[in-house]
mmCIF file with all atom_site columns, C-alpha atoms in Angstrom:
data_model
loop_
_atom_site.group_PDB
_atom_site.id
_atom_site.type_symbol
_atom_site.label_atom_id
_atom_site.label_alt_id
_atom_site.label_comp_id
_atom_site.label_asym_id
_atom_site.label_entity_id
_atom_site.label_seq_id
_atom_site.pdbx_PDB_ins_code
_atom_site.Cartn_x
_atom_site.Cartn_y
_atom_site.Cartn_z
_atom_site.occupancy
_atom_site.B_iso_or_equiv
_atom_site.pdbx_formal_charge
_atom_site.auth_seq_id
_atom_site.auth_comp_id
_atom_site.auth_asym_id
_atom_site.auth_atom_id
_atom_site.pdbx_PDB_model_num
ATOM 1   C CA . MET A 1 1   ? -20.022 -18.068 -22.457 1.00 64.00 ? 12  MET A CA 1
ATOM 2   C CA . VAL A 1 2   ? -18.514 -16.268 -19.492 1.00 71.00 ? 13  VAL A CA 1
ATOM 3   C CA . ASN A 1 3   ? -16.158 -18.216 -17.132 1.00 70.00 ? 14  ASN A CA 1
ATOM 4   C CA . LEU A 1 4   ? -16.402 -16.745 -13.717 1.00 75.00 ? 15  LEU A CA 1
ATOM 5   C CA . THR A 1 5   ? -14.007 -19.411 -12.027 1.00 74.00 ? 16  THR A CA 1
ATOM 6   C CA . ARG A 1 6   ? -10.277 -19.346 -11.946 1.00 67.00 ? 17  ARG A CA 1
ATOM 7   C CA . PHE A 1 7   ? -10.194 -22.756 -13.873 1.00 64.00 ? 18  PHE A CA 1
ATOM 8   C CA . PRO A 1 8   ? -10.022 -22.787 -17.740 1.00 65.00 ? 19  PRO A CA 1
ATOM 9   C CA . LEU A 1 9   ? -12.697 -23.872 -19.929 1.00 66.00 ? 20  LEU A CA 1
ATOM 10  C CA . PHE A 1 10  ? -12.007 -26.878 -22.232 1.00 68.00 ? 21  PHE A CA 1
ATOM 11  C CA . PHE A 1 11  ? -13.694 -27.260 -25.478 1.00 70.00 ? 22  PHE A CA 1
ATOM 12  C CA . PRO A 1 12  ? -13.279 -30.195 -27.877 1.00 69.00 ? 23  PRO A CA 1
ATOM 13  C CA . GLU A 1 13  ? -10.825 -29.843 -30.628 1.00 74.00 ? 24  GLU A CA 1
ATOM 14  C CA . GLN A 1 14  ? -12.498 -29.583 -34.044 1.00 73.00 ? 25  GLN A CA 1
ATOM 15  C CA . ARG A 1 15  ? -9.678  -29.066 -36.595 1.00 75.00 ? 26  ARG A CA 1
ATOM 16  C CA . PRO A 1 16  ? -8.740  -32.351 -38.456 1.00 74.00 ? 27  PRO A CA 1
ATOM 17  C CA . PHE A 1 17  ? -5.033  -31.881 -38.248 1.00 73.00 ? 28  PHE A CA 1
ATOM 18  C CA . PHE A 1 18  ? -5.143  -31.965 -34.378 1.00 73.00 ? 29  PHE A CA 1
ATOM 19  C CA . THR A 1 19  ? -8.069  -34.726 -34.049 1.00 73.00 ? 30  THR A CA 1
ATOM 20  C CA . GLU A 1 20  ? -6.509  -37.606 -36.165 1.00 77.00 ? 31  GLU A CA 1
ATOM 21  C CA . GLY A 1 21  ? -4.503  -39.775 -33.769 1.00 73.00 ? 32  GLY A CA 1
ATOM 22  C CA . ALA A 1 22  ? -4.748  -37.125 -31.002 1.00 72.00 ? 33  ALA A CA 1
ATOM 23  C CA . GLY A 1 23  ? -4.763  -40.104 -28.255 1.00 74.00 ? 34  GLY A CA 1
ATOM 24  C CA . ILE A 1 24  ? -1.018  -40.213 -28.437 1.00 75.00 ? 35  ILE A CA 1
ATOM 25  C CA . PHE A 1 25  ? -0.797  -36.881 -26.845 1.00 78.00 ? 36  PHE A CA 1
ATOM 26  C CA . ASP A 1 26  ? -3.146  -37.679 -23.862 1.00 78.00 ? 37  ASP A CA 1
ATOM 27  C CA . PHE A 1 27  ? -1.150  -37.147 -20.662 1.00 74.00 ? 38  PHE A CA 1
ATOM 28  C CA . GLU A 1 28  ? -2.506  -36.556 -17.223 1.00 65.00 ? 39  GLU A CA 1
ATOM 29  C CA . CYS A 1 29  ? -6.232  -35.894 -16.558 1.00 62.00 ? 40  CYS A CA 1
ATOM 30  C CA . VAL A 1 30  ? -7.791  -34.692 -19.914 1.00 59.00 ? 41  VAL A CA 1
ATOM 31  C CA . ARG A 1 31  ? -9.828  -31.311 -19.253 1.00 57.00 ? 42  ARG A CA 1
ATOM 32  C CA . GLN A 1 32  ? -8.053  -30.876 -15.588 1.00 59.00 ? 43  GLN A CA 1
ATOM 33  C CA . THR A 1 33  ? -4.225  -30.915 -15.627 1.00 60.00 ? 44  THR A CA 1
ATOM 34  C CA . GLN A 1 34  ? -3.481  -31.966 -19.138 1.00 68.00 ? 45  GLN A CA 1
ATOM 35  C CA . MET A 1 35  ? -0.028  -30.908 -20.277 1.00 72.00 ? 46  MET A CA 1
ATOM 36  C CA . PHE A 1 36  ? -1.087  -30.462 -24.074 1.00 73.00 ? 47  PHE A CA 1
ATOM 37  C CA . TYR A 1 37  ? -4.223  -28.849 -25.183 1.00 67.00 ? 48  TYR A CA 1
ATOM 38  C CA . SER A 1 38  ? -4.217  -28.377 -29.005 1.00 70.00 ? 49  SER A CA 1
ATOM 39  C CA . ARG A 1 39  ? -6.782  -25.525 -29.026 1.00 68.00 ? 50  ARG A CA 1
ATOM 40  C CA . ARG A 1 40  ? -4.364  -23.072 -27.519 1.00 69.00 ? 51  ARG A CA 1
ATOM 41  C CA . LEU A 1 41  ? -2.133  -23.379 -30.811 1.00 74.00 ? 52  LEU A CA 1
ATOM 42  C CA . GLY A 1 42  ? -3.172  -20.869 -33.248 1.00 69.00 ? 53  GLY A CA 1
ATOM 43  C CA . LEU A 1 43  ? -4.329  -18.152 -30.588 1.00 68.00 ? 54  LEU A CA 1
ATOM 44  C CA . GLY A 1 44  ? -2.427  -14.962 -29.879 1.00 67.00 ? 55  GLY A CA 1
ATOM 45  C CA . GLY A 1 45  ? -1.846  -13.828 -26.310 1.00 65.00 ? 56  GLY A CA 1
ATOM 46  C CA . ASN A 1 46  ? -5.032  -12.109 -26.147 1.00 69.00 ? 57  ASN A CA 1
ATOM 47  C CA . GLY A 1 47  ? -6.908  -14.928 -27.409 1.00 68.00 ? 58  GLY A CA 1
ATOM 48  C CA . THR A 1 48  ? -7.526  -13.879 -30.992 1.00 73.00 ? 59  THR A CA 1
ATOM 49  C CA . PRO A 1 49  ? -6.968  -16.388 -33.928 1.00 74.00 ? 60  PRO A CA 1
ATOM 50  C CA . VAL A 1 50  ? -3.528  -16.101 -35.497 1.00 76.00 ? 61  VAL A CA 1
ATOM 51  C CA . THR A 1 51  ? -2.130  -17.767 -38.732 1.00 78.00 ? 62  THR A CA 1
ATOM 52  C CA . ILE A 1 52  ? -0.533  -21.101 -38.658 1.00 79.00 ? 63  ILE A CA 1
ATOM 53  C CA . PRO A 1 53  ? 1.444   -21.069 -41.909 1.00 79.00 ? 64  PRO A CA 1
ATOM 54  C CA . PHE A 1 54  ? 2.310   -24.898 -41.622 1.00 83.00 ? 65  PHE A CA 1
ATOM 55  C CA . GLY A 1 55  ? 2.627   -27.864 -39.242 1.00 82.00 ? 66  GLY A CA 1
ATOM 56  C CA . VAL A 1 56  ? 4.339   -31.120 -39.089 1.00 86.00 ? 67  VAL A CA 1
ATOM 57  C CA . ARG A 1 57  ? 2.802   -34.124 -37.300 1.00 87.00 ? 68  ARG A CA 1
ATOM 58  C CA . VAL A 1 58  ? 4.573   -37.400 -37.365 1.00 89.00 ? 69  VAL A CA 1
ATOM 59  C CA . GLN A 1 59  ? 3.194   -40.437 -35.398 1.00 89.00 ? 70  GLN A CA 1
ATOM 60  C CA . GLY A 1 60  ? 3.523   -44.089 -35.633 1.00 91.00 ? 71  GLY A CA 1
ATOM 61  C CA . ARG A 1 61  ? 4.297   -47.349 -34.016 1.00 90.00 ? 72  ARG A CA 1
ATOM 62  C CA . THR A 1 62  ? 7.573   -49.276 -34.162 1.00 88.00 ? 73  THR A CA 1
ATOM 63  C CA . VAL A 1 63  ? 8.178   -52.591 -32.531 1.00 88.00 ? 74  VAL A CA 1
ATOM 64  C CA . GLY A 1 64  ? 6.864   -51.980 -28.925 1.00 90.00 ? 75  GLY A CA 1
ATOM 65  C CA . ASN A 1 65  ? 6.979   -48.226 -29.004 1.00 92.00 ? 76  ASN A CA 1
ATOM 66  C CA . GLN A 1 66  ? 4.506   -45.374 -30.218 1.00 91.00 ? 77  GLN A CA 1
ATOM 67  C CA . VAL A 1 67  ? 5.963   -41.934 -31.024 1.00 92.00 ? 78  VAL A CA 1
ATOM 68  C CA . GLY A 1 68  ? 4.126   -38.721 -31.824 1.00 89.00 ? 79  GLY A CA 1
ATOM 69  C CA . LEU A 1 69  ? 5.550   -35.398 -32.596 1.00 89.00 ? 80  LEU A CA 1
ATOM 70  C CA . LEU A 1 70  ? 3.553   -32.050 -33.376 1.00 88.00 ? 81  LEU A CA 1
ATOM 71  C CA . ALA A 1 71  ? 5.594   -28.926 -34.464 1.00 85.00 ? 82  ALA A CA 1
ATOM 72  C CA . MET A 1 72  ? 4.375   -25.688 -35.931 1.00 85.00 ? 83  MET A CA 1
ATOM 73  C CA . PRO A 1 73  ? 5.227   -22.051 -35.943 1.00 81.00 ? 84  PRO A CA 1
ATOM 74  C CA . THR A 1 74  ? 2.431   -19.301 -35.837 1.00 79.00 ? 85  THR A CA 1
ATOM 75  C CA . GLY A 1 75  ? 2.562   -16.088 -37.830 1.00 71.00 ? 86  GLY A CA 1
ATOM 76  C CA . ASP A 1 76  ? 1.111   -12.622 -37.814 1.00 67.00 ? 87  ASP A CA 1
ATOM 77  C CA . THR A 1 77  ? 2.248   -10.509 -34.822 1.00 66.00 ? 88  THR A CA 1
ATOM 78  C CA . GLU A 1 78  ? 2.420   -13.579 -32.507 1.00 67.00 ? 89  GLU A CA 1
ATOM 79  C CA . GLN A 1 79  ? 5.669   -15.025 -33.997 1.00 76.00 ? 90  GLN A CA 1
ATOM 80  C CA . ALA A 1 80  ? 5.628   -18.337 -31.864 1.00 77.00 ? 91  ALA A CA 1
ATOM 81  C CA . SER A 1 81  ? 7.158   -21.849 -32.108 1.00 82.00 ? 92  SER A CA 1
ATOM 82  C CA . ASN A 1 82  ? 5.358   -24.718 -30.778 1.00 83.00 ? 93  ASN A CA 1
ATOM 83  C CA . ALA A 1 83  ? 6.465   -28.439 -30.260 1.00 87.00 ? 94  ALA A CA 1
ATOM 84  C CA . VAL A 1 84  ? 5.086   -31.521 -28.350 1.00 89.00 ? 95  VAL A CA 1
ATOM 85  C CA . LEU A 1 85  ? 6.948   -34.911 -28.442 1.00 92.00 ? 96  LEU A CA 1
ATOM 86  C CA . ARG A 1 86  ? 5.242   -38.176 -26.916 1.00 91.00 ? 97  ARG A CA 1
ATOM 87  C CA . VAL A 1 87  ? 6.887   -41.466 -26.484 1.00 93.00 ? 98  VAL A CA 1
ATOM 88  C CA . LYS A 1 88  ? 5.115   -44.528 -25.167 1.00 92.00 ? 99  LYS A CA 1
ATOM 89  C CA . HIS A 1 89  ? 6.868   -48.064 -24.598 1.00 94.00 ? 100 HIS A CA 1
ATOM 90  C CA . ASP A 1 90  ? 4.727   -51.230 -24.414 1.00 91.00 ? 101 ASP A CA 1
ATOM 91  C CA . PHE A 1 91  ? 5.316   -52.883 -21.126 1.00 88.00 ? 102 PHE A CA 1
ATOM 92  C CA . LEU A 1 92  ? 3.955   -56.123 -19.640 1.00 84.00 ? 103 LEU A CA 1
ATOM 93  C CA . GLY A 1 93  ? 1.569   -56.695 -22.254 1.00 82.00 ? 104 GLY A CA 1
ATOM 94  C CA . ARG A 1 94  ? -1.179  -54.160 -22.074 1.00 85.00 ? 105 ARG A CA 1
ATOM 95  C CA . GLY A 1 95  ? 0.502   -51.236 -20.151 1.00 90.00 ? 106 GLY A CA 1
ATOM 96  C CA . PHE A 1 96  ? 2.863   -48.677 -21.141 1.00 92.00 ? 107 PHE A CA 1
ATOM 97  C CA . LEU A 1 97  ? 5.815   -46.447 -19.805 1.00 94.00 ? 108 LEU A CA 1
ATOM 98  C CA . GLY A 1 98  ? 5.766   -42.946 -21.388 1.00 92.00 ? 109 GLY A CA 1
ATOM 99  C CA . ALA A 1 99  ? 7.343   -39.636 -21.582 1.00 94.00 ? 110 ALA A CA 1
ATOM 100 C CA . MET A 1 100 ? 6.198   -36.248 -22.909 1.00 92.00 ? 111 MET A CA 1
ATOM 101 C CA . ALA A 1 101 ? 7.625   -33.001 -23.481 1.00 91.00 ? 112 ALA A CA 1
ATOM 102 C CA . THR A 1 102 ? 6.218   -29.510 -24.766 1.00 86.00 ? 113 THR A CA 1
ATOM 103 C CA . LEU A 1 103 ? 7.781   -26.330 -25.761 1.00 84.00 ? 114 LEU A CA 1
ATOM 104 C CA . SER A 1 104 ? 6.226   -22.876 -26.506 1.00 80.00 ? 115 SER A CA 1
ATOM 105 C CA . ASP A 1 105 ? 8.298   -19.826 -27.492 1.00 78.00 ? 116 ASP A CA 1
ATOM 106 C CA . ARG A 1 106 ? 6.795   -16.506 -27.765 1.00 71.00 ? 117 ARG A CA 1
ATOM 107 C CA . PRO A 1 107 ? 8.353   -13.018 -28.051 1.00 67.00 ? 118 PRO A CA 1
ATOM 108 C CA . ALA A 1 108 ? 6.029   -11.746 -25.207 1.00 64.00 ? 119 ALA A CA 1
ATOM 109 C CA . ARG A 1 109 ? 6.472   -14.821 -23.003 1.00 64.00 ? 120 ARG A CA 1
ATOM 110 C CA . HIS A 1 110 ? 9.748   -16.761 -23.420 1.00 68.00 ? 121 HIS A CA 1
ATOM 111 C CA . GLN A 1 111 ? 9.977   -20.535 -23.379 1.00 75.00 ? 122 GLN A CA 1
ATOM 112 C CA . SER A 1 112 ? 6.940   -22.115 -21.593 1.00 79.00 ? 123 SER A CA 1
ATOM 113 C CA . LEU A 1 113 ? 8.338   -25.705 -20.934 1.00 82.00 ? 124 LEU A CA 1
ATOM 114 C CA . ALA A 1 114 ? 6.701   -28.860 -19.586 1.00 84.00 ? 125 ALA A CA 1
ATOM 115 C CA . GLY A 1 115 ? 7.814   -32.508 -19.325 1.00 89.00 ? 126 GLY A CA 1
ATOM 116 C CA . GLY A 1 116 ? 6.768   -35.437 -17.591 1.00 91.00 ? 127 GLY A CA 1
ATOM 117 C CA . PHE A 1 117 ? 6.665   -39.383 -17.306 1.00 94.00 ? 128 PHE A CA 1
ATOM 118 C CA . ASP A 1 118 ? 3.735   -41.653 -16.873 1.00 91.00 ? 129 ASP A CA 1
ATOM 119 C CA . PHE A 1 119 ? 2.932   -45.411 -16.670 1.00 93.00 ? 130 PHE A CA 1
ATOM 120 C CA . ASN A 1 120 ? -0.304  -47.497 -16.978 1.00 91.00 ? 131 ASN A CA 1
ATOM 121 C CA . LEU A 1 121 ? 0.000   -51.097 -15.808 1.00 92.00 ? 132 LEU A CA 1
ATOM 122 C CA . PRO A 1 122 ? -3.229  -53.076 -15.839 1.00 90.00 ? 133 PRO A CA 1
ATOM 123 C CA . TYR A 1 123 ? -3.100  -56.672 -14.425 1.00 87.00 ? 134 TYR A CA 1
ATOM 124 C CA . VAL A 1 124 ? -5.180  -59.723 -14.141 1.00 82.00 ? 135 VAL A CA 1
ATOM 125 C CA . VAL A 1 125 ? -4.875  -61.241 -10.754 1.00 80.00 ? 136 VAL A CA 1
ATOM 126 C CA . GLN A 1 126 ? -6.258  -64.317 -9.069  1.00 78.00 ? 137 GLN A CA 1
ATOM 127 C CA . GLY A 1 127 ? -9.716  -65.479 -10.320 1.00 79.00 ? 138 GLY A CA 1
ATOM 128 C CA . GLY A 1 128 ? -9.558  -63.128 -13.272 1.00 82.00 ? 139 GLY A CA 1
ATOM 129 C CA . GLN A 1 129 ? -10.232 -59.981 -11.547 1.00 86.00 ? 140 GLN A CA 1
ATOM 130 C CA . ASN A 1 130 ? -8.508  -56.699 -12.873 1.00 88.00 ? 141 ASN A CA 1
ATOM 131 C CA . LEU A 1 131 ? -6.074  -54.431 -11.174 1.00 90.00 ? 142 LEU A CA 1
ATOM 132 C CA . VAL A 1 132 ? -4.896  -51.116 -12.700 1.00 91.00 ? 143 VAL A CA 1
ATOM 133 C CA . VAL A 1 133 ? -2.024  -49.201 -11.431 1.00 93.00 ? 144 VAL A CA 1
ATOM 134 C CA . LEU A 1 134 ? -1.265  -45.825 -13.133 1.00 91.00 ? 145 LEU A CA 1
ATOM 135 C CA . ALA A 1 135 ? 0.934   -42.693 -12.302 1.00 93.00 ? 146 ALA A CA 1
ATOM 136 C CA . ASN A 1 136 ? 2.186   -39.628 -13.791 1.00 90.00 ? 147 ASN A CA 1
ATOM 137 C CA . ALA A 1 137 ? 4.680   -36.783 -12.737 1.00 91.00 ? 148 ALA A CA 1
ATOM 138 C CA . SER A 1 138 ? 5.018   -33.684 -14.762 1.00 88.00 ? 149 SER A CA 1
ATOM 139 C CA . TRP A 1 139 ? 6.562   -30.166 -14.328 1.00 88.00 ? 150 TRP A CA 1
ATOM 140 C CA . ARG A 1 140 ? 5.915   -26.764 -16.127 1.00 83.00 ? 151 ARG A CA 1
ATOM 141 C CA . GLN A 1 141 ? 7.602   -23.663 -16.246 1.00 78.00 ? 152 GLN A CA 1
ATOM 142 C CA . ASP A 1 142 ? 5.551   -20.888 -17.891 1.00 73.00 ? 153 ASP A CA 1
ATOM 143 C CA . SER A 1 143 ? 8.570   -18.453 -18.711 1.00 65.00 ? 154 SER A CA 1
ATOM 144 C CA . VAL A 1 144 ? 12.150  -18.177 -18.003 1.00 62.00 ? 155 VAL A CA 1
ATOM 145 C CA . GLY A 1 145 ? 12.850  -17.452 -14.528 1.00 67.00 ? 156 GLY A CA 1
ATOM 146 C CA . ALA A 1 146 ? 9.044   -18.291 -13.384 1.00 70.00 ? 157 ALA A CA 1
ATOM 147 C CA . PRO A 1 147 ? 8.598   -20.959 -10.574 1.00 75.00 ? 158 PRO A CA 1
ATOM 148 C CA . VAL A 1 148 ? 8.420   -24.547 -11.618 1.00 80.00 ? 159 VAL A CA 1
ATOM 149 C CA . GLY A 1 149 ? 5.136   -26.130 -10.787 1.00 82.00 ? 160 GLY A CA 1
ATOM 150 C CA . GLY A 1 150 ? 4.261   -29.734 -10.699 1.00 86.00 ? 161 GLY A CA 1
ATOM 151 C CA . HIS A 1 151 ? 1.500   -32.305 -10.931 1.00 86.00 ? 162 HIS A CA 1
ATOM 152 C CA . TYR A 1 152 ? 1.709   -35.731 -9.416  1.00 90.00 ? 163 TYR A CA 1
ATOM 153 C CA . ARG A 1 153 ? -0.975  -38.549 -9.588  1.00 91.00 ? 164 ARG A CA 1
ATOM 154 C CA . VAL A 1 154 ? -1.080  -42.195 -8.426  1.00 93.00 ? 165 VAL A CA 1
ATOM 155 C CA . ILE A 1 155 ? -4.204  -44.206 -8.877  1.00 92.00 ? 166 ILE A CA 1
ATOM 156 C CA . VAL A 1 156 ? -4.831  -47.780 -7.968  1.00 93.00 ? 167 VAL A CA 1
ATOM 157 C CA . ASP A 1 157 ? -8.192  -49.000 -9.429  1.00 91.00 ? 168 ASP A CA 1
ATOM 158 C CA . TYR A 1 158 ? -9.858  -52.417 -8.837  1.00 90.00 ? 169 TYR A CA 1
ATOM 159 C CA . PRO A 1 159 ? -12.617 -52.306 -11.649 1.00 88.00 ? 170 PRO A CA 1
ATOM 160 C CA . ASN A 1 160 ? -14.563 -55.419 -11.345 1.00 86.00 ? 171 ASN A CA 1
ATOM 161 C CA . ASP A 1 161 ? -18.059 -56.856 -11.483 1.00 82.00 ? 172 ASP A CA 1
ATOM 162 C CA . ASN A 1 162 ? -18.649 -56.850 -7.735  1.00 83.00 ? 173 ASN A CA 1
ATOM 163 C CA . ALA A 1 163 ? -16.816 -53.591 -6.878  1.00 85.00 ? 174 ALA A CA 1
ATOM 164 C CA . ASP A 1 164 ? -15.203 -50.809 -8.458  1.00 89.00 ? 175 ASP A CA 1
ATOM 165 C CA . ILE A 1 165 ? -12.573 -49.588 -5.924  1.00 91.00 ? 176 ILE A CA 1
ATOM 166 C CA . VAL A 1 166 ? -10.370 -46.627 -6.639  1.00 92.00 ? 177 VAL A CA 1
ATOM 167 C CA . VAL A 1 167 ? -7.775  -45.115 -4.544  1.00 94.00 ? 178 VAL A CA 1
ATOM 168 C CA . ARG A 1 168 ? -6.174  -41.874 -5.870  1.00 92.00 ? 179 ARG A CA 1
ATOM 169 C CA . PHE A 1 169 ? -3.665  -39.252 -4.696  1.00 93.00 ? 180 PHE A CA 1
ATOM 170 C CA . ASP A 1 170 ? -3.259  -36.035 -6.543  1.00 88.00 ? 181 ASP A CA 1
ATOM 171 C CA . ARG A 1 171 ? -1.050  -33.194 -5.874  1.00 87.00 ? 182 ARG A CA 1
ATOM 172 C CA . VAL A 1 172 ? -0.886  -29.900 -8.038  1.00 83.00 ? 183 VAL A CA 1
ATOM 173 C CA . ASP A 1 173 ? 1.973   -27.507 -7.047  1.00 82.00 ? 184 ASP A CA 1
ATOM 174 C CA . ALA A 1 174 ? 1.173   -23.589 -6.714  1.00 76.00 ? 185 ALA A CA 1
ATOM 175 C CA . GLY A 1 175 ? 3.404   -22.970 -9.813  1.00 62.00 ? 186 GLY A CA 1
#
């Protein structure tokens, strides 16, 4: 497949290590502006596969919290370190407040960092109608000294039988 656009292609993850419990690492809009895309792990700078000697994945739930951690080095000529940490706190019954951070450090491109906060607040309002308010803000820096780019999203959704009304604001910075 040849991609003639400036936007990356997103293929579904097939490796069981990454697919089990992957929902904890969902942040932002999947396949558009997502902060963590596991298929990039194990690829060298030119897109060729490199060895992943081992990986650590810890995820679980404590009272009112969900936590996910994924960390692994890559081998061969592409000695890199990769890590992602995700925390969600249950809020108002069915909603959550969350935070996520990623780190990728390669010799050819030092310390790519990303971090952000998000929330999802579903409400049942008068007459059993649903109202969902969700938002996120994240920032990325592709290497030391590079400009910091951000993504901001606010969505108010009224998904009910008679009408599904959505108001959405998205902003993606140049960096």
